[in-house]
PDB file of C-alpha atoms in Angstrom:
ATOM      1  CA  MET E1138      53.750  49.872  63.294  1.00 81.00           C
ATOM      2  CA  ILE E1139      55.330  48.020  60.356  1.00 85.00           C
ATOM      3  CA  LYS E1140      52.212  45.839  59.994  1.00 83.00           C
ATOM      4  CA  ILE E1141      49.980  48.915  59.788  1.00 83.00           C
ATOM      5  CA  LEU E1142      52.255  50.521  57.218  1.00 79.00           C
ATOM      6  CA  LEU E1143      52.318  47.288  55.205  1.00 78.00           C
ATOM      7  CA  ILE E1144      48.502  47.058  55.327  1.00 80.00           C
ATOM      8  CA  ILE E1145      48.198  50.657  54.115  1.00 80.00           C
ATOM      9  CA  ILE E1146      50.625  50.004  51.233  1.00 79.00           C
ATOM     10  CA  VAL E1147      48.803  46.811  50.203  1.00 73.00           C
ATOM     11  CA  ALA E1148      45.444  48.609  50.373  1.00 71.00           C
ATOM     12  CA  ALA E1149      46.772  51.482  48.240  1.00 70.00           C
ATOM     13  CA  ILE E1150      48.134  49.076  45.615  1.00 74.00           C
ATOM     14  CA  ALA E1151      44.873  47.108  45.584  1.00 68.00           C
ATOM     15  CA  TYR E1152      42.936  50.354  45.137  1.00 67.00           C
ATOM     16  CA  LEU E1153      45.129  51.408  42.206  1.00 67.00           C
ATOM     17  CA  LEU E1154      44.755  48.019  40.508  1.00 69.00           C
ATOM     18  CA  MET E1155      40.984  47.750  41.022  1.00 73.00           C
ATOM     19  CA  PRO E1156      39.198  48.711  37.770  1.00 82.00           C
ATOM     20  CA  VAL E1157      36.560  51.418  37.547  1.00 85.00           C
ATOM     21  CA  THR E1158      33.281  50.405  35.917  1.00 89.00           C
ATOM     22  CA  VAL E1159      31.916  53.045  33.561  1.00 91.00           C
ATOM     23  CA  ASN E1160      28.172  52.871  32.932  1.00 94.00           C
ATOM     24  CA  GLY E1161      27.186  55.031  30.010  1.00 94.00           C
ATOM     25  CA  THR E1162      24.296  56.075  27.849  1.00 96.00           C
ATOM     26  CA  LEU E1163      24.404  57.189  24.214  1.00 96.00           C
ATOM     27  CA  TYR E1164      21.494  59.302  23.040  1.00 96.00           C
ATOM     28  CA  VAL E1165      20.399  62.212  20.868  1.00 94.00           C
ATOM     29  CA  VAL E1166      18.059  65.013  21.907  1.00 92.00           C
ATOM     30  CA  SER E1167      15.840  65.736  18.919  1.00 87.00           C
ATOM     31  CA  ASN E1168      14.611  69.161  17.795  1.00 85.00           C
ATOM     32  CA  SER E1169      11.350  68.473  19.642  1.00 84.00           C
ATOM     33  CA  ALA E1170      13.349  67.850  22.874  1.00 85.00           C
ATOM     34  CA  ASN E1171      12.738  64.097  22.839  1.00 89.00           C
ATOM     35  CA  VAL E1172      15.541  61.887  24.139  1.00 92.00           C
ATOM     36  CA  VAL E1173      16.258  59.230  21.520  1.00 93.00           C
ATOM     37  CA  PRO E1174      18.557  56.400  22.667  1.00 94.00           C
ATOM     38  CA  MET E1175      21.026  55.114  20.075  1.00 95.00           C
ATOM     39  CA  PRO E1176      20.752  51.300  20.189  1.00 96.00           C
ATOM     40  CA  ILE E1177      23.300  48.891  18.707  1.00 94.00           C
ATOM     41  CA  THR E1178      25.871  51.620  18.112  1.00 95.00           C
ATOM     42  CA  GLN E1179      29.540  50.715  17.975  1.00 96.00           C
ATOM     43  CA  ILE E1180      31.885  52.656  20.254  1.00 96.00           C
ATOM     44  CA  LYS E1181      35.637  52.557  19.698  1.00 97.00           C
ATOM     45  CA  VAL E1182      37.814  52.923  22.791  1.00 96.00           C
ATOM     46  CA  TYR E1183      41.325  54.427  22.542  1.00 96.00           C
ATOM     47  CA  GLN E1184      44.084  55.368  24.973  1.00 94.00           C
ATOM     48  CA  LEU E1185      43.870  59.156  25.414  1.00 93.00           C
ATOM     49  CA  LYS E1186      47.602  59.772  25.038  1.00 93.00           C
ATOM     50  CA  GLU E1187      47.871  57.914  21.704  1.00 95.00           C
ATOM     51  CA  PHE E1188      44.607  59.337  20.383  1.00 96.00           C
ATOM     52  CA  ARG E1189      45.572  62.883  21.351  1.00 95.00           C
ATOM     53  CA  GLU E1190      48.863  62.577  19.434  1.00 96.00           C
ATOM     54  CA  ALA E1191      47.124  61.294  16.276  1.00 96.00           C
ATOM     55  CA  PHE E1192      44.371  63.890  16.686  1.00 95.00           C
ATOM     56  CA  TYR E1193      46.887  66.737  16.915  1.00 95.00           C
ATOM     57  CA  GLN E1194      48.481  65.491  13.688  1.00 95.00           C
ATOM     58  CA  LYS E1195      45.056  65.738  12.013  1.00 94.00           C
ATOM     59  CA  GLN E1196      44.604  69.249  13.426  1.00 94.00           C
ATOM     60  CA  ASN E1197      48.026  70.196  12.048  1.00 94.00           C
ATOM     61  CA  PHE E1198      47.046  68.818   8.622  1.00 92.00           C
ATOM     62  CA  ALA E1199      43.832  70.866   8.737  1.00 92.00           C
ATOM     63  CA  ASN E1200      45.767  74.011   9.675  1.00 92.00           C
ATOM     64  CA  GLN E1201      48.125  73.538   6.726  1.00 91.00           C
ATOM     65  CA  GLN E1202      45.830  72.183   3.996  1.00 88.00           C
ATOM     66  CA  CYS E1203      42.263  73.185   4.816  1.00 86.00           C
ATOM     67  CA  MET E1204      42.259  76.930   5.287  1.00 84.00           C
ATOM     68  CA  GLY E1205      40.378  79.175   2.892  1.00 82.00           C
ATOM     69  CA  LEU E1206      38.476  76.432   1.084  1.00 81.00           C
ATOM     70  CA  PRO E1207      35.323  77.437  -0.798  1.00 79.00           C
ATOM     71  CA  ASP E1208      31.859  76.535   0.501  1.00 80.00           C
ATOM     72  CA  LYS E1209      30.939  72.886  -0.152  1.00 78.00           C
ATOM     73  CA  SER E1210      27.507  73.704  -1.623  1.00 78.00           C
ATOM     74  CA  GLU E1211      29.033  76.239  -4.040  1.00 80.00           C
ATOM     75  CA  VAL E1212      31.558  73.650  -5.228  1.00 76.00           C
ATOM     76  CA  GLU E1213      28.799  71.049  -5.684  1.00 77.00           C
ATOM     77  CA  LEU E1214      26.782  73.543  -7.732  1.00 77.00           C
ATOM     78  CA  ALA E1215      29.813  74.436  -9.884  1.00 75.00           C
ATOM     79  CA  TYR E1216      30.462  70.746 -10.560  1.00 76.00           C
ATOM     80  CA  LEU E1217      26.841  69.927 -11.377  1.00 77.00           C
ATOM     81  CA  SER E1218      26.435  72.921 -13.680  1.00 77.00           C
ATOM     82  CA  GLY E1219      29.381  71.726 -15.763  1.00 73.00           C
ATOM     83  CA  GLY E1220      31.416  74.182 -17.729  1.00 69.00           C
ATOM     84  CA  PRO E1221      35.122  74.959 -17.722  1.00 72.00           C
ATOM     85  CA  ASN E1222      35.455  74.892 -13.892  1.00 74.00           C
ATOM     86  CA  ARG E1223      34.079  71.363 -13.485  1.00 75.00           C
ATOM     87  CA  GLU E1224      37.448  69.631 -12.904  1.00 78.00           C
ATOM     88  CA  SER E1225      38.568  72.352 -10.510  1.00 78.00           C
ATOM     89  CA  ALA E1226      35.289  71.971  -8.606  1.00 78.00           C
ATOM     90  CA  LYS E1227      35.810  68.204  -8.429  1.00 80.00           C
ATOM     91  CA  ALA E1228      39.312  68.639  -6.964  1.00 81.00           C
ATOM     92  CA  ASN E1229      38.044  71.238  -4.474  1.00 80.00           C
ATOM     93  CA  TYR E1230      35.198  68.950  -3.436  1.00 84.00           C
ATOM     94  CA  LYS E1231      37.608  66.083  -2.707  1.00 86.00           C
ATOM     95  CA  LEU E1232      39.774  68.381  -0.588  1.00 85.00           C
ATOM     96  CA  ILE E1233      36.743  69.768   1.279  1.00 84.00           C
ATOM     97  CA  VAL E1234      35.574  66.241   2.136  1.00 87.00           C
ATOM     98  CA  ALA E1235      39.120  65.251   3.189  1.00 88.00           C
ATOM     99  CA  CYS E1236      39.189  68.279   5.515  1.00 88.00           C
ATOM    100  CA  GLU E1237      35.875  67.595   7.242  1.00 91.00           C
ATOM    101  CA  THR E1238      36.153  66.774  10.932  1.00 93.00           C
ATOM    102  CA  THR E1239      34.323  63.467  10.545  1.00 93.00           C
ATOM    103  CA  THR E1240      36.672  62.341   7.775  1.00 93.00           C
ATOM    104  CA  LEU E1241      39.783  63.341   9.715  1.00 94.00           C
ATOM    105  CA  ILE E1242      38.677  61.552  12.902  1.00 95.00           C
ATOM    106  CA  LYS E1243      37.592  58.404  11.037  1.00 93.00           C
ATOM    107  CA  GLU E1244      41.049  58.270   9.405  1.00 93.00           C
ATOM    108  CA  ILE E1245      42.872  58.032  12.753  1.00 95.00           C
ATOM    109  CA  GLN E1246      44.659  54.693  12.670  1.00 93.00           C
ATOM    110  CA  ILE E1247      45.912  53.723  16.108  1.00 96.00           C
ATOM    111  CA  PRO E1248      45.377  50.511  18.071  1.00 95.00           C
ATOM    112  CA  LEU E1249      42.024  50.183  19.792  1.00 95.00           C
ATOM    113  CA  VAL E1250      41.775  49.286  23.462  1.00 93.00           C
ATOM    114  CA  GLU E1251      38.482  47.614  22.623  1.00 94.00           C
ATOM    115  CA  THR E1252      35.219  48.051  20.765  1.00 96.00           C
ATOM    116  CA  ILE E1253      31.935  48.035  22.653  1.00 96.00           C
ATOM    117  CA  GLN E1254      28.325  48.268  21.551  1.00 96.00           C
ATOM    118  CA  THR E1255      25.287  49.917  23.078  1.00 97.00           C
ATOM    119  CA  ASN E1256      22.320  47.762  24.030  1.00 97.00           C
ATOM    120  CA  MET E1257      18.741  48.325  22.846  1.00 96.00           C
ATOM    121  CA  ASP E1258      18.382  51.268  25.260  1.00 96.00           C
ATOM    122  CA  GLY E1259      21.602  52.981  24.160  1.00 96.00           C
ATOM    123  CA  GLU E1260      23.422  51.885  27.327  1.00 97.00           C
ATOM    124  CA  PHE E1261      26.941  50.480  27.574  1.00 96.00           C
ATOM    125  CA  THR E1262      29.442  49.376  30.190  1.00 95.00           C
ATOM    126  CA  ILE E1263      33.210  49.405  30.121  1.00 94.00           C
ATOM    127  CA  SER E1264      35.854  48.675  32.739  1.00 90.00           C
ATOM    128  CA  ARG E1265      38.936  50.839  32.800  1.00 84.00           C
ATOM    129  CA  SER E1266      42.062  51.032  34.874  1.00 82.00           C
ATOM    130  CA  ARG E1267      41.969  53.954  37.253  1.00 79.00           C
ATOM    131  CA  LEU E1268      45.401  54.893  35.887  1.00 76.00           C
ATOM    132  CA  ASP E1269      44.193  55.140  32.267  1.00 81.00           C
ATOM    133  CA  SER E1270      42.491  57.979  30.461  1.00 88.00           C
ATOM    134  CA  LEU E1271      40.424  56.853  27.505  1.00 92.00           C
ATOM    135  CA  VAL E1272      38.664  58.384  24.506  1.00 95.00           C
ATOM    136  CA  LEU E1273      35.417  57.060  23.070  1.00 95.00           C
ATOM    137  CA  VAL E1274      34.557  57.565  19.401  1.00 96.00           C
ATOM    138  CA  ALA E1275      31.040  56.559  18.350  1.00 96.00           C
ATOM    139  CA  GLU E1276      29.454  56.764  14.948  1.00 94.00           C
ATOM    140  CA  GLY E1277      25.736  56.368  14.346  1.00 93.00           C
ATOM    141  CA  LYS E1278      22.878  56.982  11.944  1.00 92.00           C
ATOM    142  CA  ARG E1279      19.195  57.602  12.488  1.00 90.00           C
ATOM    143  CA  GLN E1280      16.321  57.703  10.020  1.00 88.00           C
ATOM    144  CA  VAL E1281      14.265  60.889  10.441  1.00 86.00           C
ATOM    145  CA  GLY E1282      11.414  61.086   7.960  1.00 84.00           C
ATOM    146  CA  LEU E1283      12.881  60.630   4.509  1.00 90.00           C
ATOM    147  CA  SER E1284      16.406  61.689   5.470  1.00 89.00           C
ATOM    148  CA  THR E1285      19.177  59.993   7.417  1.00 90.00           C
ATOM    149  CA  GLU E1286      20.983  61.895  10.160  1.00 90.00           C
ATOM    150  CA  GLU E1287      24.604  60.910  10.725  1.00 93.00           C
ATOM    151  CA  TYR E1288      26.393  61.425  14.026  1.00 94.00           C
ATOM    152  CA  LEU E1289      29.976  61.297  15.222  1.00 96.00           C
ATOM    153  CA  TRP E1290      30.653  61.609  18.944  1.00 96.00           C
ATOM    154  CA  LEU E1291      33.983  62.147  20.682  1.00 95.00           C
ATOM    155  CA  ARG E1292      34.117  61.787  24.476  1.00 95.00           C
ATOM    156  CA  VAL E1293      37.008  61.625  26.931  1.00 93.00           C
ATOM    157  CA  ILE E1294      36.495  59.403  29.973  1.00 89.00           C
ATOM    158  CA  PRO E1295      37.817  61.427  32.889  1.00 79.00           C
ATOM    159  CA  LYS E1296      39.713  59.785  35.745  1.00 77.00           C
ATOM    160  CA  ASP E1297      36.711  60.066  38.065  1.00 70.00           C
ATOM    161  CA  GLY E1298      34.997  57.572  40.297  1.00 64.00           C
ATOM    162  CA  LEU E1299      36.072  55.422  43.187  1.00 68.00           C
ATOM    163  CA  ILE E1300      34.470  52.183  42.022  1.00 76.00           C
ATOM    164  CA  SER E1301      32.175  53.289  39.220  1.00 80.00           C
ATOM    165  CA  GLN E1302      31.236  56.339  37.205  1.00 87.00           C
ATOM    166  CA  LYS E1303      28.374  57.478  35.002  1.00 91.00           C
ATOM    167  CA  LEU E1304      28.982  58.821  31.530  1.00 92.00           C
ATOM    168  CA  GLU E1305      26.633  60.348  28.969  1.00 94.00           C
ATOM    169  CA  ILE E1306      27.337  60.747  25.281  1.00 94.00           C
ATOM    170  CA  ASN E1307      24.841  63.096  23.676  1.00 94.00           C
ATOM    171  CA  ASN E1308      24.443  66.200  21.490  1.00 93.00           C
ATOM    172  CA  GLY E1309      27.055  68.006  23.587  1.00 91.00           C
ATOM    173  CA  ASN E1310      29.702  65.546  22.381  1.00 92.00           C
ATOM    174  CA  LEU E1311      28.844  65.670  18.675  1.00 93.00           C
ATOM    175  CA  VAL E1312      31.714  66.779  16.461  1.00 93.00           C
ATOM    176  CA  ASN E1313      29.982  66.618  13.050  1.00 85.00           C
ATOM    177  CA  ASP E1314      29.711  70.368  12.495  1.00 83.00           C
ATOM    178  CA  ILE E1315      32.684  71.537  14.560  1.00 89.00           C
ATOM    179  CA  LYS E1316      35.954  72.498  12.912  1.00 90.00           C
ATOM    180  CA  ILE E1317      38.647  70.073  14.045  1.00 90.00           C
ATOM    181  CA  GLN E1318      40.914  72.970  15.008  1.00 89.00           C
ATOM    182  CA  SER E1319      38.487  74.045  17.756  1.00 89.00           C
ATOM    183  CA  ILE E1320      38.220  70.643  19.484  1.00 90.00           C
ATOM    184  CA  GLN E1321      40.256  70.310  22.684  1.00 89.00           C
ATOM    185  CA  LEU E1322      41.152  66.972  24.257  1.00 84.00           C
TER     186      LEU E1322
END
């Protein structure tokens, strides 16, 4: 009886210590419904608990400093047209940029677990402890015609999977145009 109990305990500990392999894909679905993989894109990996704390501080900053700001295009127009409101428009523009979700997330300064990179097909692999929750932050650019599209993805790796799990990062995880106050981790 003691041997069976000991075997069960050892098996449980081994299971908890065995890492989970996360196989992921990073892609964008274009306006024409084409799936475009994002090759050679850097993905930063953070501990969820630490990232959540820093993220909530950024949300708090946005709640205190970023409410009621004028429209960015109106401020740009006021600055470019010159006149007596030019300096005020310049100050407003700096605050608007500082309050953008992409700026606030990029400013998070906590230790990384690691940095990974997608392959030529937009695929990546990471091993994680089954006891850890992680957050992935990826930033990418893509040339579309004469313009450049910029992307910022934020994705939590859930504590799923026995040995491995699949993960997709796509348009549903983009945070470019979302107010930081509405993002839940």
